[in-house]
Coordinates of C-alpha atoms and ligand atoms in Angstrom, one line a residue:
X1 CA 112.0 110.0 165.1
X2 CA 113.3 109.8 161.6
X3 CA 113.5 106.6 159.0
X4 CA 116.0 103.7 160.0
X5 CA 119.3 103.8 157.6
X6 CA 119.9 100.5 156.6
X7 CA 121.8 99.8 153.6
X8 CA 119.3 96.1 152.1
X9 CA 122.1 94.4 151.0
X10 CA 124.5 94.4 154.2
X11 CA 121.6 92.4 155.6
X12 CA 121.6 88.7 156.6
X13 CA 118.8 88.3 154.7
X14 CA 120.1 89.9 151.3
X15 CA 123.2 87.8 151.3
X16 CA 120.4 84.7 151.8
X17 CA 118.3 85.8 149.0
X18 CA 121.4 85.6 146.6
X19 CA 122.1 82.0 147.6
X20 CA 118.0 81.4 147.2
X21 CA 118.8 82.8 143.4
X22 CA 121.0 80.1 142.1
X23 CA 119.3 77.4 144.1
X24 CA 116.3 78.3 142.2
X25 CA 117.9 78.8 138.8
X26 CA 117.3 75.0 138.3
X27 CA 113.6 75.5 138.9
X28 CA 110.6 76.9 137.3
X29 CA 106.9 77.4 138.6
X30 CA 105.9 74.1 136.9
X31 CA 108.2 72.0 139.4
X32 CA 107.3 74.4 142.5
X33 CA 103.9 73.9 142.2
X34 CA 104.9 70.2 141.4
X35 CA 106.4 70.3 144.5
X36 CA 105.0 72.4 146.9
X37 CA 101.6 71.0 147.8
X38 CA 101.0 73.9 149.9
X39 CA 102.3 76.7 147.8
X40 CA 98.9 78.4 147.7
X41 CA 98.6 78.3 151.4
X42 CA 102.0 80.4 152.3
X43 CA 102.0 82.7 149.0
X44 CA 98.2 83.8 149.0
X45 CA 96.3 85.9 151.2
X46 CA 92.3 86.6 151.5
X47 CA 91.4 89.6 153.5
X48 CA 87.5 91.1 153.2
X49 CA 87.1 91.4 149.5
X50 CA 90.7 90.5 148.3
X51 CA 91.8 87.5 147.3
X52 CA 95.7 87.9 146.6
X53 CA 97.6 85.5 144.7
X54 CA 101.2 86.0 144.9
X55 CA 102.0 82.1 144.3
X56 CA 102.7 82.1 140.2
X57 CA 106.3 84.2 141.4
X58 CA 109.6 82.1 140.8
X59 CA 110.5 81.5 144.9
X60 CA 110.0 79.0 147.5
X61 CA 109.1 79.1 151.1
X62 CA 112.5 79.5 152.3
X63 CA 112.9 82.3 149.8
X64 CA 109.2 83.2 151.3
X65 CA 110.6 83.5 154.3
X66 CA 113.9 85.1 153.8
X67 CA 111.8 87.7 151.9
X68 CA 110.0 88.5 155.6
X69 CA 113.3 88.3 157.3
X70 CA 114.7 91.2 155.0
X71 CA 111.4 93.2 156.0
X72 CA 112.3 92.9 159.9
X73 CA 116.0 94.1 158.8
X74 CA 114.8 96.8 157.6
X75 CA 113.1 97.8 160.2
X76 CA 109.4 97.5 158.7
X77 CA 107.5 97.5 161.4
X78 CA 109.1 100.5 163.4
X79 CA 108.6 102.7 159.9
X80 CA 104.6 101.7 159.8
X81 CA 104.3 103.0 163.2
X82 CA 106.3 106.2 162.5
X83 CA 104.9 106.5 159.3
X84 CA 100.9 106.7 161.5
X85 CA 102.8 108.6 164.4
X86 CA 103.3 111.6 162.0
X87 CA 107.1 111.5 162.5
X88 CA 108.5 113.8 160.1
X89 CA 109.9 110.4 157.3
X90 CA 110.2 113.2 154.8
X91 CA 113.8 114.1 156.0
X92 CA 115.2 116.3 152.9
X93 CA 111.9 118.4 153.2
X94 CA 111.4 118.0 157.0
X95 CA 107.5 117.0 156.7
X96 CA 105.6 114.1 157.9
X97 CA 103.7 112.3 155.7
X98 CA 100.5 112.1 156.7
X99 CA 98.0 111.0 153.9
X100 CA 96.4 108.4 155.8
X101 CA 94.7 110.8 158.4
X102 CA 92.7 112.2 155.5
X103 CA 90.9 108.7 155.1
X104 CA 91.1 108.2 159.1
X105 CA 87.5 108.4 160.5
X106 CA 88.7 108.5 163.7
X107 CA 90.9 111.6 163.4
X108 CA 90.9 114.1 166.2
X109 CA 92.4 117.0 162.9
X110 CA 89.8 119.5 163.5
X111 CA 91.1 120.9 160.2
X112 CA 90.7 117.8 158.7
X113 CA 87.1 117.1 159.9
X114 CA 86.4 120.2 158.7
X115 CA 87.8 120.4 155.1
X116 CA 85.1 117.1 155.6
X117 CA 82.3 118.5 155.8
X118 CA 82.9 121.2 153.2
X119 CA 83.7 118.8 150.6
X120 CA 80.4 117.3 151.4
X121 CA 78.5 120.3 151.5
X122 CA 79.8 121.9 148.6
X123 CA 79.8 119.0 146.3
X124 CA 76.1 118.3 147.3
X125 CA 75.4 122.1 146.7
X126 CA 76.9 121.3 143.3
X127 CA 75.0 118.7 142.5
X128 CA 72.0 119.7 143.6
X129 CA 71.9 122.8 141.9
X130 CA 72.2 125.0 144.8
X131 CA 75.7 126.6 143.6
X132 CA 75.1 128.4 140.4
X133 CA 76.3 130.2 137.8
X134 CA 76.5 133.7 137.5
X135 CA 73.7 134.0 135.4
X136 CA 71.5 131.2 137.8
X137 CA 71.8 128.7 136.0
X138 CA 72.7 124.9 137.5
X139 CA 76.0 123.7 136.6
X140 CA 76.3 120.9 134.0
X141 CA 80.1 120.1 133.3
X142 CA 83.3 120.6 135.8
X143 CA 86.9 120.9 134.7
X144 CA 89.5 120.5 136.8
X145 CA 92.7 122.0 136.2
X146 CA 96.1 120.4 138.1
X147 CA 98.9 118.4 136.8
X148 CA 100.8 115.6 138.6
X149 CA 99.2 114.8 141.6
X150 CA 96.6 117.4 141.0
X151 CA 95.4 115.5 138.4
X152 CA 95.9 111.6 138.2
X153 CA 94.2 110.5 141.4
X154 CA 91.1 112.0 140.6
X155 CA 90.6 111.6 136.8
X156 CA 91.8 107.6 137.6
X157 CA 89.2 107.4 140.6
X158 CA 86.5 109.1 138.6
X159 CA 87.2 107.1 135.3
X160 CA 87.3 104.1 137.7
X161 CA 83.6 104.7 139.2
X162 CA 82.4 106.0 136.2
X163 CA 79.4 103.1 136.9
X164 CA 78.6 105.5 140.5
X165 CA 78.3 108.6 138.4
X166 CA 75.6 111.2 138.2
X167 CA 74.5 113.8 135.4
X168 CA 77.2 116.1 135.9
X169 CA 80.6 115.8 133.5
X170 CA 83.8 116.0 134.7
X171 CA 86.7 117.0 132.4
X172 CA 90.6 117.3 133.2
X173 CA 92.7 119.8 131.6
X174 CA 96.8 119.3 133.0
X175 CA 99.0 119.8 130.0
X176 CA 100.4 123.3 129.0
X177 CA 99.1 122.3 126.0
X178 CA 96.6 125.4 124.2
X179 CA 95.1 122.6 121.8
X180 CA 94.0 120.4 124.8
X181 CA 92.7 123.3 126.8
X182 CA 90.8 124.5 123.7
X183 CA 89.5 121.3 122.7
X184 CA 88.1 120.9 126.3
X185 CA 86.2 124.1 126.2
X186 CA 85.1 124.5 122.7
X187 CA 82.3 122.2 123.9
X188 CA 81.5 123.5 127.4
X189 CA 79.1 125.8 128.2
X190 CA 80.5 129.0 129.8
X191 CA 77.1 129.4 132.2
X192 CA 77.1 125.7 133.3
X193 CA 80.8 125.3 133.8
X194 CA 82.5 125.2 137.3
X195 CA 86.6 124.7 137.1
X196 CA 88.5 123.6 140.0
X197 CA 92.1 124.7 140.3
X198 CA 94.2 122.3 142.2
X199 CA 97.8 122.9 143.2
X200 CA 99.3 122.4 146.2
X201 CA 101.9 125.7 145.6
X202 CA 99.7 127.5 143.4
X203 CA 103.1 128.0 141.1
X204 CA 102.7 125.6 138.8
X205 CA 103.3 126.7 134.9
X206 CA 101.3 124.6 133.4
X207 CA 98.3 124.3 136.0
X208 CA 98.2 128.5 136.1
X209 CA 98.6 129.1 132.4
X210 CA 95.4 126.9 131.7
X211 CA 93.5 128.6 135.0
X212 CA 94.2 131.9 133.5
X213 CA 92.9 130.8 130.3
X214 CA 89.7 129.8 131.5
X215 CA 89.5 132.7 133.4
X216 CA 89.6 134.7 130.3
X217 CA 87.4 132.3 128.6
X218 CA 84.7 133.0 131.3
X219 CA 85.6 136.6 131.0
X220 CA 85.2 136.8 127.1
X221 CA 81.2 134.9 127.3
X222 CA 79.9 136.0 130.5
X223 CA 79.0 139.8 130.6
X224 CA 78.6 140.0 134.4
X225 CA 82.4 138.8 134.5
X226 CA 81.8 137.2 137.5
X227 CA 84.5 134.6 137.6
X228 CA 84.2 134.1 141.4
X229 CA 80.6 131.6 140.7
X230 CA 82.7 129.6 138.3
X231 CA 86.5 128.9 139.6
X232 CA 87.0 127.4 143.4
X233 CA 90.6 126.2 144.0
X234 CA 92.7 123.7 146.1
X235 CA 95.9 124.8 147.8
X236 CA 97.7 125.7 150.6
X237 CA 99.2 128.6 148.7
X238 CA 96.2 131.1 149.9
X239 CA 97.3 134.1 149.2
X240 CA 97.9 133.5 145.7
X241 CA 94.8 131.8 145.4
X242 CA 93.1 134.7 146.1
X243 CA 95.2 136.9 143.7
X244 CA 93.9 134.6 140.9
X245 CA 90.7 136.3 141.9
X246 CA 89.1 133.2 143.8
X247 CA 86.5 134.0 146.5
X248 CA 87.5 133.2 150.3
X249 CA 84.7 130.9 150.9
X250 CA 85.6 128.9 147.5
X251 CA 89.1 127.8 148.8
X252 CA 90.1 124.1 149.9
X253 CA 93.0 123.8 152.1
X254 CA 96.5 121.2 150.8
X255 CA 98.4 120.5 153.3
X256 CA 102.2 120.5 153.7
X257 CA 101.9 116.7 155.2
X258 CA 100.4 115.5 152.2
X259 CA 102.5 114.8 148.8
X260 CA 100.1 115.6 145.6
X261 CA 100.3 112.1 144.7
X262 CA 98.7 111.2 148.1
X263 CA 96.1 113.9 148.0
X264 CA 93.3 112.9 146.5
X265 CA 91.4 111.1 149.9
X266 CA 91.2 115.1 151.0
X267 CA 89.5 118.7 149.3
X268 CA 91.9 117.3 146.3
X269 CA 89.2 114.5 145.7
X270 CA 86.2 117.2 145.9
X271 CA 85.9 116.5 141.7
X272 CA 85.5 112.8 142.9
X273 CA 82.7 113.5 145.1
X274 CA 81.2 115.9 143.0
X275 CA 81.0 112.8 140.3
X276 CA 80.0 110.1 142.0
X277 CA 78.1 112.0 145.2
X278 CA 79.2 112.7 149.2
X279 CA 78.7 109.5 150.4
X280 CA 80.3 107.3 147.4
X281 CA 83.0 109.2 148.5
X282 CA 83.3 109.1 152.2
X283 CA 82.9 104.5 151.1
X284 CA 87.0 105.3 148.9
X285 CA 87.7 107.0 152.0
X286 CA 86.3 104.1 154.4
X287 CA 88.2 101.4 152.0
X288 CA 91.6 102.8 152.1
X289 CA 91.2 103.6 155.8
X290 CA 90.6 99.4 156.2
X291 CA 93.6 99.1 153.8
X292 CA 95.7 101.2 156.1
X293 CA 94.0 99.1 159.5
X294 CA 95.6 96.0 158.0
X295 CA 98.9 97.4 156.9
X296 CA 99.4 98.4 160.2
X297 CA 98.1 95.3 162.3
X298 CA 98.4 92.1 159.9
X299 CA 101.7 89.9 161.0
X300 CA 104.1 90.6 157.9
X301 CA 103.4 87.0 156.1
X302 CA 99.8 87.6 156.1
X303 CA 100.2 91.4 155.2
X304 CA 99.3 92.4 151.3
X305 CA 101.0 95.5 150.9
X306 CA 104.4 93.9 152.7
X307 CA 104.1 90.7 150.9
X308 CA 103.6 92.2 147.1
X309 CA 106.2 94.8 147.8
X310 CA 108.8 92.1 148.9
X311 CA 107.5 89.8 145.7
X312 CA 108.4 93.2 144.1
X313 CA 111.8 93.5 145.3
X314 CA 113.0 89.9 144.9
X315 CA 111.8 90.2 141.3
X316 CA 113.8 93.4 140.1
X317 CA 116.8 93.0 142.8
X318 CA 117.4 89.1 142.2
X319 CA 115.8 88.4 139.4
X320 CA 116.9 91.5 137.5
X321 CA 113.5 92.9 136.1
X322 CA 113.5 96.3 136.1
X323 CA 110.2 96.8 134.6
X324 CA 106.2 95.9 135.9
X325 CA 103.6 95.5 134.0
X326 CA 99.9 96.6 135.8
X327 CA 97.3 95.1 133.9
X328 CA 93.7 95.7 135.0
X329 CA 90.8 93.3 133.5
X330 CA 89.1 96.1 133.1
X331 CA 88.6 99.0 130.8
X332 CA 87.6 101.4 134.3
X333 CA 90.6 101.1 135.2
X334 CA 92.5 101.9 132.0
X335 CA 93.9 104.9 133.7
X336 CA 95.6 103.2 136.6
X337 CA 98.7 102.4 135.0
X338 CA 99.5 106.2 134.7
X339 CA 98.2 106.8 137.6
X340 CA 100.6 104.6 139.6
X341 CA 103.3 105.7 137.4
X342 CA 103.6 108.8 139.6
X343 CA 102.8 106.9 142.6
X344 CA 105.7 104.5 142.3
X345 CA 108.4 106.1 139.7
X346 CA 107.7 109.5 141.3
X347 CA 108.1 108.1 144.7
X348 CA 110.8 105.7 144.6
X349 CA 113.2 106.7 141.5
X350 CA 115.8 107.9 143.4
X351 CA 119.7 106.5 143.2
X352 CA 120.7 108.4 146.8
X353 CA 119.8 106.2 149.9
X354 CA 118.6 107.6 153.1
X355 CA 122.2 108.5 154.4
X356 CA 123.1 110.8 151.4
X357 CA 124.8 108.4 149.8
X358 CA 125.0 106.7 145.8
X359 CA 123.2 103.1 145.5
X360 CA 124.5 100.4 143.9
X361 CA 121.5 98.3 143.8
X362 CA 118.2 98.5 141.6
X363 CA 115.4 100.7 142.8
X364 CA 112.8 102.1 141.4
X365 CA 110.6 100.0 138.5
X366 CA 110.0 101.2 135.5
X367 CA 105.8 101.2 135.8
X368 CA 103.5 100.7 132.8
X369 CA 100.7 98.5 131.8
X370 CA 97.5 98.5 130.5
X371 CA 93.7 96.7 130.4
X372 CA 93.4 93.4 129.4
X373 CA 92.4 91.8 126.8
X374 CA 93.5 94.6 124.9
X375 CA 97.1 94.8 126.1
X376 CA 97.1 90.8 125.0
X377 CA 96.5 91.9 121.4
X378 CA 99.2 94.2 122.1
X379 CA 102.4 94.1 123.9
X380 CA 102.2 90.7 125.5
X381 CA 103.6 89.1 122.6
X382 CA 107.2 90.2 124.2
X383 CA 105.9 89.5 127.7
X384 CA 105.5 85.5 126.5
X385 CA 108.0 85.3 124.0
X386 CA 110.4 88.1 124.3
X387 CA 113.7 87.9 126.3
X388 CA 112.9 90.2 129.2
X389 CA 111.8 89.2 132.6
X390 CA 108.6 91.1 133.3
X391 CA 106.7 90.4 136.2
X392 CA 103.1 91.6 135.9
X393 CA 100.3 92.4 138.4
X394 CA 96.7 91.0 136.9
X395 CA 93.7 93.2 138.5
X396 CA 90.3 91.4 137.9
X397 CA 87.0 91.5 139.7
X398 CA 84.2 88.9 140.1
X399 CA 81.4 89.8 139.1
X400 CA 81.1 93.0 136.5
X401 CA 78.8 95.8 137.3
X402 CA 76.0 95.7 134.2
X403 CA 76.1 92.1 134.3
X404 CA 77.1 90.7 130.9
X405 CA 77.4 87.4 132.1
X406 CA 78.4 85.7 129.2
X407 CA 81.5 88.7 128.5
X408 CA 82.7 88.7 131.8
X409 CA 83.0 85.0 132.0
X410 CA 85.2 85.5 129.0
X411 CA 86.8 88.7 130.0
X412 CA 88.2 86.0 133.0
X413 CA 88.7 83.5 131.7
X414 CA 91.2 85.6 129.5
X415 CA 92.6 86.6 133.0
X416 CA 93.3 83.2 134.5
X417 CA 94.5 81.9 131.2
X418 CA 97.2 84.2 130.2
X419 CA 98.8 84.0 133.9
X420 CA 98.5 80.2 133.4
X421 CA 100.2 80.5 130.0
X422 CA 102.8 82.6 131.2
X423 CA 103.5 80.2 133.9
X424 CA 103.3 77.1 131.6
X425 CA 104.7 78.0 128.4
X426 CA 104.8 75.5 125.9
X427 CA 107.6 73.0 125.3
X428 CA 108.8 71.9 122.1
X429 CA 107.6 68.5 122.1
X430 CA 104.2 69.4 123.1
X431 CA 104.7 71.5 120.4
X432 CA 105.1 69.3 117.7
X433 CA 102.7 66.8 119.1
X434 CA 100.0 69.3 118.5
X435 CA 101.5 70.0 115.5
X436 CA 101.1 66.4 114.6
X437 CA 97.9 66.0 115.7
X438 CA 96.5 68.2 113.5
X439 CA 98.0 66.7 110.3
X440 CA 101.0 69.1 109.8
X441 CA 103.5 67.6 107.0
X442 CA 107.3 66.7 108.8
X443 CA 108.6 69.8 106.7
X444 CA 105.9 72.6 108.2
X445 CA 106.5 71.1 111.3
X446 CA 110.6 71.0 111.4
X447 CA 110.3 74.8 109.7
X448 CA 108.0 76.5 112.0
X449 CA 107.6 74.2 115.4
X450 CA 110.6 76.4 117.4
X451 CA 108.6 79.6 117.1
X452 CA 105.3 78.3 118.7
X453 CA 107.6 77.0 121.9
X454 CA 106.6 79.3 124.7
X455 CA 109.5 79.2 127.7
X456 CA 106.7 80.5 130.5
X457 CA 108.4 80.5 133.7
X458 CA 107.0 84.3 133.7
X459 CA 105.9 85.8 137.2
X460 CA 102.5 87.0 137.7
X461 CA 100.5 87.9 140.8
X462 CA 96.5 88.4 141.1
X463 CA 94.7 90.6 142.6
X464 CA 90.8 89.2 142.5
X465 CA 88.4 91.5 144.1
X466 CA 84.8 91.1 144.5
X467 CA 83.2 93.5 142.5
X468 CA 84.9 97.2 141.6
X469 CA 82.5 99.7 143.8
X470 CA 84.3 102.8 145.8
X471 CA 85.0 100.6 148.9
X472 CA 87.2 98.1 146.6
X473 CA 89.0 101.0 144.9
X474 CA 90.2 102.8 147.8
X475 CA 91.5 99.6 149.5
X476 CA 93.2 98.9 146.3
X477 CA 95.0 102.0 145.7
X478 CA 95.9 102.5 149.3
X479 CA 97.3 98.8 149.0
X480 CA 99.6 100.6 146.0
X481 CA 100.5 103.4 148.8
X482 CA 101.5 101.2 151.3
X483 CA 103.5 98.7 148.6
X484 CA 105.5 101.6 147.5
X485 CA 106.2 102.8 151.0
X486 CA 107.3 98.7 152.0
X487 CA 110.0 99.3 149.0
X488 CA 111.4 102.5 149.9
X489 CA 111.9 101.5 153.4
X490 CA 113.4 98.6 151.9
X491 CA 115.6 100.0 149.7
X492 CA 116.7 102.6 152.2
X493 CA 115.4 106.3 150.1
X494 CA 113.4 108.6 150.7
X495 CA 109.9 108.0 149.1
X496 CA 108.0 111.3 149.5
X497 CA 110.3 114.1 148.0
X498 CA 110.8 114.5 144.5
X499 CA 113.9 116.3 143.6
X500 CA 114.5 114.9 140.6
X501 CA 111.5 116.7 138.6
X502 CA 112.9 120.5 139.9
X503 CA 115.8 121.0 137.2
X504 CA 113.7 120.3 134.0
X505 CA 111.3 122.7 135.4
X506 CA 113.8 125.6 135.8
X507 CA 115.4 125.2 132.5
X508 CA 112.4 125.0 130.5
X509 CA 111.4 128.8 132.4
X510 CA 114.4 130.3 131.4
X511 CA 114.4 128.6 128.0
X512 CA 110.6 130.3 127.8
X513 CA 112.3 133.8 128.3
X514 CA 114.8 133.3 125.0
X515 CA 112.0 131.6 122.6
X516 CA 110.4 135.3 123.7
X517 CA 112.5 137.5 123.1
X518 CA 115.6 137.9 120.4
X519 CA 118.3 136.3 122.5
X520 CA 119.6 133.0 122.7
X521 CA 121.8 132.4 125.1
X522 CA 124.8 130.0 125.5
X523 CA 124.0 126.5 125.3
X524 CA 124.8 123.1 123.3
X525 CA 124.2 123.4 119.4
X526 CA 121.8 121.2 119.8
X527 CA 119.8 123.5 122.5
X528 CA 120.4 126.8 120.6
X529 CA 119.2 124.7 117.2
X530 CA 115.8 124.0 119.1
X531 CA 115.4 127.4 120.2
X532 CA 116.4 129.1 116.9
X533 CA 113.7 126.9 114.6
X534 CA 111.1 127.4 117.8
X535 CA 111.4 131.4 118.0
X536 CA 110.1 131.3 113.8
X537 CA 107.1 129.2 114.9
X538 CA 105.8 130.0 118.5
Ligands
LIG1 O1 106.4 118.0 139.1 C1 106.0 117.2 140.1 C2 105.0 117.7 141.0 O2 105.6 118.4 142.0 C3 104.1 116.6 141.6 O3 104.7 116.0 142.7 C4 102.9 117.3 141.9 O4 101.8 116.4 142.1 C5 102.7 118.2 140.7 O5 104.1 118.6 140.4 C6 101.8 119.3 140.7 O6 102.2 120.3 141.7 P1 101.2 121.3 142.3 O7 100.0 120.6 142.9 O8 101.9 122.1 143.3 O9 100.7 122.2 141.1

C-alpha cells in the first residue's frame, strides 16, 4: 500500500485551525493559563520516564483538538501501521522504510538477528582485546569514517553516553577536509588504531577519500601492511567494499530499507557499542523499540511523537515560525542539534507533496539549537526580545549523572526559568515599578524602562526525563523519528528520499575534474572566477 495523498489544507480541520488563529490573536499564555484550570491536564503527557510539557504553546483545547482532528485527516493512523507493515512509503525510491525492525526485539529478520549478534561479538572482541592489530597489540583508539548519516547518529549517541564509556577512544573523521583527517591521526597510534568505514553506497567522495588516506596512513607505519586487522566497513555496497581491500569477515551489512539517518540502531551503531559496551547498547535499542510500542498503540491525544509534531505544525503553519530552536540542558547532548538537523531538514525539506505536485504551504523547519545555559549567554537575547517567533524544545533531565547537586539544581532551575520568562515577559509597568523600587531617578527610568519590557508570549515545550542513561536516549531520539514522520504525513511529502542533496554533489565532481587539469569550462563569471584563483592554490 503506498502513503495517503492528502493535500493538509483542503482539510476540515485546516480551514478550523485558521479560524482558531485569529480567535487566539487576542490571547497570550498568561490569560490561557488564567483561564484554563486544566491546561496541564490536556497539553501534557507522562509515559515511563517522560514527562512532556507541551502546555507553554499559544493554543487552546479546541485548537487542541482541531490539531488531532487534522491528524485523523491525514490519515495518521493508517501511515503508522504501513509505516511497521514494511509497505514500501518510500515511493520515489520504491523502498520501505524499515528502521524500527533494527530496534525490534521481536523481529523474525534472520538477517537482522544476525547482524545482532556480530555487533555484539565483534565489539566485545574489540574491547576485550581479542581483535588485534597486526603487530598484536590491543586496540586503543577507533575512528570512524562516514558523513551524513554515517556519522551524526553515532558521534551524537556516543558524545551523549560519554558517562557509559569505557577505555577505548572513539574519533570521527566525515569532512573531505585533509587538515581534519590529519589532525585526527597525527595523534593516533597506527598499531592500536581500528577505523570503521561506514557508507551505505560505498560511493561517497568524501567518506572514500579519507578511507583511502588512512589506508595509506597504515600502509606508510606498519611494515606488515596488513590493513585487513585495522579497517572493517559498513555497507550494503560489498563488492566495493571488498575492492578497498576489506576482509570478508570484517563487513557489516546496510540495508536498502534503512535511510543513513535511521541507521544507527543497526551494524551502523557498532562504534556505539564498541564505546559504551554490548549490552549498553542493546538498553538504546530497547528504548527506542518502547518509543516505537507507544507511537504505534497510544490514542493520538495521549501520543508524544503525534502531539509535539502537531504542536510543530500549528506553530510554523499558523503561527508562521519557520525556525526551532532544540536546546538540551545539557552539555552530552551538545551534538543533538546537528544531529537532528539531518533528521528533520534532510527528511522533510521538500516543496513537492506526495502527488508530484508544488506546495504552497510551509514545510520543513529550519532546525538549530544548542545547550543551555550557554545558548542563554548567547542567542536567546533575540529569542526574548527579537521580533521572530521561535518556538523552542527545552531537553532537561532530573537528576545528573556525577551528582553535583548544588549545579544541577541550578543548571534547572535555569531550565524552568527561561521557559517561564519566555512565557511571562515583562510588562512596562512592572517594569518601571522595579525600576522604582530600586531608587532609579524619573529620567533613567523614562530613558531606559522600554528596553527592559520583555513581550513573552514565546512557545516552549519540555521534555523532562529522569536521568540521561542509554534507555532514555534511544526513546528520545526515536520520539524525534516518529515526530518527523507525524509531519511529513501531515504535510503530504515524502520523508525518506533526499533528492535535493544529488545536484550539488555532481557539480562539485565535475568542477573537481577542471581545478585538475588546465581547462575551465563554460560557466557563470562568478564560477570560472572561483575555479581560476583555486587551480593557483590547490
Ligand atoms: O548526502 C546525503 C546522504 O545521502 C545522506 O543521506 C547519507 O547519510 C550520507 O549522504 C552518506 O551516504 P553514504 O552512507 O552512502 O556514504
Amino acid at each position: 500500500m503506498s502513503l495517503h495523498k492528502i493535500n493538509p489544507t483542503t482539510t476540515k480541520a485546516w480551514k478550523k485551525l485558521i479560524e482558531q488563529k485569529d480567535i487566539l490573536s487576542v490571547e497570550t499564555l498568561n490569560s490561557l493559563f488564567t483561564k484554563e484550570s486544566n491546561r496541564l491536564n490536556y497539553l501534557s503527557i507522562k509515559w515511563d520516564c517522560f514527562d512532556v510539557d507541551f502546555s507553554k504553546n499559544i493554543l487552546n483545547k479546541k485548537t487542541f483538538n482541531i490539531l488531532t482532528e487534522l491528524a485523523k485527516e491525514c490519515k495518521i493512523s493508517d501511515s503508522i501501521k504501513m509505516l511497521f507493515n514494511g509497505d514500501e512509503i518510500n515511493e520515489t525510491e520504491g523502498r520501505s522504510v524499515l528502521h524500527t525492525e533494527l530496534r525490534n526485539f521481536k523481529t523474525l529478520n534472520s538477517s537482522i538477528l544476525e547482524d545482532r549478534e556480530k555487533i555484539k561479538s565483534f565489539s566485545s572482541k574489540i574491547i576485550d582485546g581479542t581483535i588485534k592489530g597486526c603487530t598484536g597489540k590491543k586496540f586503543t583508539d577507533v575512528v570512524n569514517i562516514g558523513i551524513g548519516g554515517s556519522d551524526l547518529g553515532p558521534k551524537m549517541t556516543i558524545e551523549a553516553l560519554k558517562f557509559y564509556k569505557n577505555s577505548l577512544n572513539v574519533h570521527f573523521i566525515s569532512n573531505v577536509d585533509g587538515d581534519h583527517n590529519a589532525e585526527v591521526l597525527k595523534n593516533l597510534n597506527p598499531e592500536t588504531t581500528f577505523f570503521i568505514v561506514v557508507s551505505k553506497t560505498f560511493t561517497t567522495q568524501e567518506t572514500l577519500t579519507n578511507a583511502n588516506l588512512a589506508k595509506k596512513w597504515i600502509e606508510k607505519n606498519l611494515d606488515t601492511k596488513k590493513i585487513q586487522n585495522h579497517f572493517c566497513a559498513i555497507s550494503t555496497n560489498i563488492n566495493a567494499v571488498k575492492d578497498f581491500g576489506i576482509n570478508e569477515d570484517y563487513i557489516f551489512k546496510m540495508y536498502d530499507f534503512v535511510g543513513g539517518r535511521f541507521s544507527m540502531w543497526g551494524s551502523v551503531g557498532l562504534s556505539i557499542s564498541i564505546s559504551i559496551g554490548y549490552d549498553n547498547f542493546k538498553k538504546f535499542l530497547i528504548g527506542a523499540e518502547k518509543m516505537d510500542k507507544h507511537f504505534k498503540e497510544s490514542p493520538i491525544e495521549k501520543n508524544i511523537p503525534i502531539c509535539l509534531a502537531l504542536i510543530k505544525i500549528w506553530n510554523n503553519n499558523f503561527l508562521g515560525s519557520h525556525t526551532h530552536a532544540i536546546i538540551p540542558y545539557t552539555e552530552y547532548l551538545n551534538l543533538l542539534p546537528s544531529y537532528l538537523q539531518q533528521s528533520m531538514m534532510e527528511s522533510n525539506g521538500k516543496n513537492i507533496d506526495r502527488s508530484g505536485n508544488k506546495i504552497n504551504y510551509s514545510t520543513g523547519n529550519i532546525i538549530w539549537g544548542g545547550t543551555g545555559t550557554n545558548t542563554q549567554h548567547a542567542f536567546f537575547q533575540l529569542i526574548h526580545q527579537g521580533d521572530k517567533l521561535i518556538p523552542c524544545d527545552f531537553i532537561g533531565f532530573k537528576q545528573s549523572l556525577h551528582g553535583n547537586k548544588d549545579s544541577h539544581n541550578k543548571l534547572m532551575s535555569n531550565y524552568v526559568g527561561q521557559m517561564q520568562a519566555l512565557m511571562r515577559g515583562r510588562d512596562l509597568k512592572e517594569v518601571v515599578s522595579e525600576m522604582k523600587s530600586k531608587k532609579f531617578d524619573e529620567e533613567t527610568i523614562n530613558k531606559t524602562a522600554n528596553f527592559k519590557v520583555f513581550e513573552g508570549n514565546k512557545p516552549t515545550t519540555s521534555i523532562l526525563i529522569e536521568k540521561l542513561n542509554p534507555e532514555s536516549l534511544g526513546m528520545l531520539i526515536s520520539m524525534y523519528e516518529h515526530i518527523v514522520f507525524t509531519k511529513g504525513i501531515i504535510w503530504n511529502i515524502f520523508s525518506f528520499d533526499q533528492w535535493g542533496v544529488e545536484l550539488g554533489k555532481v557539480l562539485a565532481s565535475k568542477l573537481l575534474t577542471e581545478i585538475e587539469s588546465s581547462e575551465i569550462g563554460n560557466h557563470d563569471e562568478s564560477t570560472k572566477s572561483h575555479l581560476k584563483k583555486l587551480k593557483n592554490t590547490s
